[in-house]
C-alpha cells in the first residue's frame, strides 16, 4: 500500500537559520543607509564617488520654511546659515528702532515687515545648524542685540570688511562686512528722529539688504542643502523688492 507523501518541512534549525539570515540582511541594509546619510564630506547624505546619488525622500512643499533641514549639506551651507543669522539680527535690531522713531507710516510699516520676515528665518537657520550638529547653534542667542562686530569671521565671498555708501549724506561712509552697520552708525540711527531717522534708516537698510543679496548669491553658487538654497533664493527675491521700495521712498523724500 502506498502511503501519501507528506510535505517536506524544514528542520527547526533550518528555519532558525533562514530567519537569522533575513535579520542580518535587513540589519546590513539599514546600516548601509545610515552610513550613506552620514557621509558626504562629513556633512551629510550620500553622493557616491562615481557621481550616483542615493535615493532621497520627497521634498516638502515649502523647502525653506522648515525648522529642520536635510542632513545633506556642505561648508557653504554652514557659512550661509551662520553668517545670515548674524546679518538678520542686525536688520531686526535696526527695524526695532523704527517703532518710536520713524517719521512716516511707510517706514514704520516697512520696518515691521522686515522684523516679521527675518526673525522666523533666524529661528529656522538656527534649527538647521542644530540639525547639522554645528557647535554654538543656540536658539536663545537669536536676539536682536547683534552689532556689526558680530559679522567678523562670517564673510562669505572674500569681502574685505568695509564698503562705502552711495550717498555722501549718509550718517557714515563705513560699513562692516556684507552691509552690517558699525557701532557708530547704529548710535547715529538710534539718536535720529522723524524725517532724519527715515532717511538714515532707508540708506542703511538698502546697504544691509544688498549685503544679504550678495551672501545669498554666493550660497546659490556654492551651497548644496535644498532648504538653504531655497531660502537664499527667497532672500534675493524679497530683499531685492524691498531695496526698490526703499529707493522709491528715498526719492519721494
Coordinates of C-alpha atoms in Angstrom, one line a residue:
X1 CA 0.0 0.0 0.0
X2 CA 1.4 3.4 -1.0
X3 CA 1.4 5.9 1.8
X4 CA 0.6 9.6 1.0
X5 CA 3.6 11.8 0.7
X6 CA 3.9 14.4 3.4
X7 CA 5.1 17.9 2.5
X8 CA 8.7 18.4 3.3
X9 CA 9.1 20.7 6.4
X10 CA 12.4 22.3 7.0
X11 CA 14.1 21.2 10.2
X12 CA 13.8 23.7 13.1
X13 CA 17.4 24.5 12.8
X14 CA 16.9 25.4 9.1
X15 CA 14.0 27.7 9.9
X16 CA 16.1 29.5 12.5
X17 CA 19.0 29.9 10.1
X18 CA 16.7 31.4 7.5
X19 CA 15.2 33.9 9.9
X20 CA 18.7 34.8 11.1
X21 CA 19.8 35.4 7.6
X22 CA 16.8 37.6 6.9
X23 CA 17.5 39.7 10.1
X24 CA 21.2 40.0 9.2
X25 CA 20.3 41.1 5.7
X26 CA 17.9 43.8 7.0
X27 CA 20.4 45.0 9.5
X28 CA 23.1 45.3 6.9
X29 CA 20.7 47.3 4.6
X30 CA 19.8 49.7 7.4
X31 CA 23.5 50.1 8.3
X32 CA 24.4 50.9 4.7
X33 CA 21.6 53.5 4.5
X34 CA 22.7 55.1 7.8
X35 CA 26.3 55.2 6.6
X36 CA 25.3 56.9 3.4
X37 CA 23.3 59.5 5.3
X38 CA 26.3 60.3 7.5
X39 CA 28.8 60.5 4.7
X40 CA 29.4 63.1 2.0
X41 CA 32.5 65.0 3.2
X42 CA 31.5 64.6 6.8
X43 CA 28.4 66.8 6.4
X44 CA 25.6 64.6 5.3
X45 CA 23.9 62.4 2.9
X46 CA 25.4 60.4 0.3
X47 CA 26.7 61.1 -3.1
X48 CA 28.7 58.2 -4.3
X49 CA 32.2 58.9 -5.5
X50 CA 31.3 57.9 -9.0
X51 CA 28.6 60.6 -9.0
X52 CA 25.5 58.5 -8.4
X53 CA 23.2 59.7 -5.7
X54 CA 21.4 57.6 -3.1
X55 CA 17.6 57.6 -3.0
X56 CA 16.2 60.6 -1.3
X57 CA 12.9 61.4 0.5
X58 CA 10.4 63.5 -1.3
X59 CA 10.9 67.3 -0.7
X60 CA 8.5 69.2 1.4
X61 CA 6.1 71.6 -0.2
X62 CA 8.0 74.6 1.2
X63 CA 11.7 73.7 1.3
X64 CA 12.9 76.8 3.1
X65 CA 10.2 77.0 5.8
X66 CA 11.2 74.0 8.0
X67 CA 12.9 74.5 11.3
X68 CA 14.9 71.3 10.5
X69 CA 16.8 70.8 7.3
X70 CA 18.0 67.8 5.3
X71 CA 21.2 66.4 6.8
X72 CA 22.9 66.8 3.4
X73 CA 25.0 70.0 3.5
X74 CA 28.4 71.4 2.9
X75 CA 30.7 74.1 4.3
X76 CA 29.0 76.8 2.2
X77 CA 25.6 75.9 3.7
X78 CA 27.0 76.3 7.2
X79 CA 28.7 79.6 6.4
X80 CA 25.5 80.9 4.8
X81 CA 23.3 80.0 7.8
X82 CA 25.8 81.1 10.4
X83 CA 26.5 84.4 8.7
X84 CA 22.9 85.2 7.7
X85 CA 21.7 84.6 11.3
X86 CA 24.0 87.4 12.4
X87 CA 23.2 89.6 9.4
X88 CA 19.4 89.2 10.1
X89 CA 19.8 90.1 13.7
X90 CA 21.3 93.3 12.6
X91 CA 18.3 94.1 10.4
X92 CA 15.9 93.2 13.2
X93 CA 17.8 95.4 15.6
X94 CA 17.6 98.3 13.1
X95 CA 13.9 97.7 12.4
X96 CA 13.0 97.7 16.1
X97 CA 14.1 101.3 16.4
X98 CA 11.5 102.5 13.8
X99 CA 8.5 101.9 16.1
X100 CA 9.0 105.1 18.1
X101 CA 11.5 107.0 15.9
X102 CA 10.2 106.8 12.3
X103 CA 8.6 109.9 10.9
X104 CA 6.4 108.2 8.3
X105 CA 4.0 105.3 8.4
X106 CA 5.6 103.9 5.3
X107 CA 9.0 103.5 7.0
X108 CA 7.4 102.2 10.2
X109 CA 5.4 99.6 8.2
X110 CA 8.5 98.5 6.2
X111 CA 10.4 98.0 9.4
X112 CA 7.7 95.9 10.9
X113 CA 7.6 93.7 7.8
X114 CA 11.4 93.3 7.9
X115 CA 11.2 92.1 11.5
X116 CA 8.2 89.8 10.8
X117 CA 10.1 88.2 7.9
X118 CA 13.6 87.9 9.3
X119 CA 13.1 86.7 12.9
X120 CA 11.4 83.5 11.8
X121 CA 14.3 83.0 9.3
X122 CA 16.8 83.4 12.2
X123 CA 14.9 80.7 14.1
X124 CA 14.8 78.5 11.0
X125 CA 18.5 78.7 10.3
X126 CA 19.4 78.1 13.9
X127 CA 17.4 74.9 13.7
X128 CA 19.3 73.9 10.6
X129 CA 22.6 74.4 12.4
X130 CA 21.4 72.2 15.2
X131 CA 20.3 69.5 12.8
X132 CA 23.8 69.7 11.3
X133 CA 25.4 69.4 14.8
X134 CA 27.2 72.8 14.4
X135 CA 28.6 74.0 17.7
X136 CA 27.0 77.2 19.1
X137 CA 23.7 76.7 17.4
X138 CA 21.6 78.0 20.3
X139 CA 18.1 79.3 19.7
X140 CA 18.4 81.5 22.8
X141 CA 21.1 83.5 21.0
X142 CA 18.6 84.6 18.4
X143 CA 18.2 88.1 19.9
X144 CA 18.0 91.5 18.2
X145 CA 21.1 92.8 20.0
X146 CA 23.7 91.8 17.5
X147 CA 26.0 94.6 16.3
X148 CA 28.4 94.9 13.4
X149 CA 31.4 93.3 15.1
X150 CA 29.5 90.0 15.2
X151 CA 30.0 89.7 11.5
X152 CA 33.7 89.3 11.8
X153 CA 34.6 85.8 10.5
X154 CA 31.3 85.5 8.7
X155 CA 32.2 86.9 5.3
X156 CA 31.2 84.5 2.6
X157 CA 32.8 85.9 -0.5
X158 CA 36.2 87.3 0.4
X159 CA 34.7 90.6 1.4
X160 CA 37.4 92.9 2.8
X161 CA 35.2 94.1 5.6
X162 CA 34.3 97.6 4.6
X163 CA 32.2 99.2 1.9
X164 CA 31.2 102.7 1.1
X165 CA 27.7 104.0 0.9
X166 CA 26.4 105.5 -2.3
X167 CA 25.2 108.7 -0.7
X168 CA 27.5 111.4 0.7
X169 CA 24.7 112.5 3.0
X170 CA 24.7 109.1 4.8
X171 CA 25.3 109.0 8.5
X172 CA 28.6 107.2 7.8
X173 CA 30.7 106.0 4.9
X174 CA 31.9 102.9 6.6
X175 CA 30.1 99.6 6.8
X176 CA 31.4 96.3 8.1
X177 CA 31.3 93.0 6.1
X178 CA 28.2 92.4 4.0
X179 CA 26.5 95.6 4.7
X180 CA 26.4 95.3 8.5
X181 CA 26.3 98.6 10.3
X182 CA 29.1 99.8 12.5
X183 CA 28.6 100.7 16.2
X184 CA 28.9 104.3 15.3
X185 CA 26.2 104.1 12.6
X186 CA 23.9 102.3 15.0
X187 CA 24.4 105.0 17.5
X188 CA 23.6 107.7 14.9
X189 CA 20.4 105.8 13.8
X190 CA 19.3 105.4 17.5
X191 CA 19.7 109.1 18.1
X192 CA 17.8 110.2 15.0
X193 CA 14.1 111.0 14.9
X194 CA 11.4 111.8 12.3
X195 CA 12.5 112.5 8.8
X196 CA 16.2 112.2 9.7
X197 CA 15.6 108.8 11.0
X198 CA 13.6 107.8 7.9
X199 CA 16.5 108.9 5.6
X200 CA 19.2 107.3 7.6
X201 CA 17.3 104.1 8.2
X202 CA 16.5 103.7 4.5
X203 CA 20.1 104.4 3.4
X204 CA 21.4 101.9 5.9
X205 CA 18.9 99.2 5.2
X206 CA 19.5 99.4 1.5
X207 CA 23.2 98.7 2.0
X208 CA 22.3 96.0 4.5
X209 CA 19.9 94.3 2.1
X210 CA 22.5 94.4 -0.7
X211 CA 24.8 92.5 1.6
X212 CA 22.2 89.9 2.2
X213 CA 21.6 89.5 -1.5
X214 CA 25.3 89.1 -2.2
X215 CA 25.5 86.4 0.5
X216 CA 22.6 84.6 -0.9
X217 CA 24.0 84.6 -4.4
X218 CA 27.2 83.1 -3.0
X219 CA 25.0 80.4 -1.4
X220 CA 23.3 79.6 -4.7
X221 CA 26.6 79.1 -6.4
X222 CA 28.4 77.1 -3.7
X223 CA 25.7 75.6 -1.4
X224 CA 24.2 72.1 -1.5
X225 CA 21.4 71.9 1.1
X226 CA 17.9 72.2 -0.6
X227 CA 16.3 74.2 2.2
X228 CA 19.3 76.6 2.4
X229 CA 19.3 77.1 -1.3
X230 CA 15.5 77.8 -1.3
X231 CA 15.9 80.4 1.5
X232 CA 18.8 82.0 -0.4
X233 CA 16.5 82.5 -3.4
X234 CA 13.7 83.8 -1.2
X235 CA 16.1 86.4 0.3
X236 CA 17.2 87.5 -3.2
X237 CA 13.6 87.9 -4.4
X238 CA 12.2 89.5 -1.3
X239 CA 15.0 91.8 -0.4
X240 CA 15.6 93.0 -4.0
X241 CA 11.9 94.0 -4.0
X242 CA 12.4 95.8 -0.7
X243 CA 15.5 97.6 -2.0
X244 CA 13.4 99.0 -4.8
X245 CA 10.7 100.0 -2.4
X246 CA 13.2 101.8 -0.1
X247 CA 14.8 103.6 -3.1
X248 CA 11.4 104.8 -4.0
X249 CA 10.8 106.1 -0.5
X250 CA 14.1 108.0 -0.6
X251 CA 13.3 109.5 -3.9
X252 CA 10.0 110.7 -2.7
X253 CA 11.6 112.5 0.2

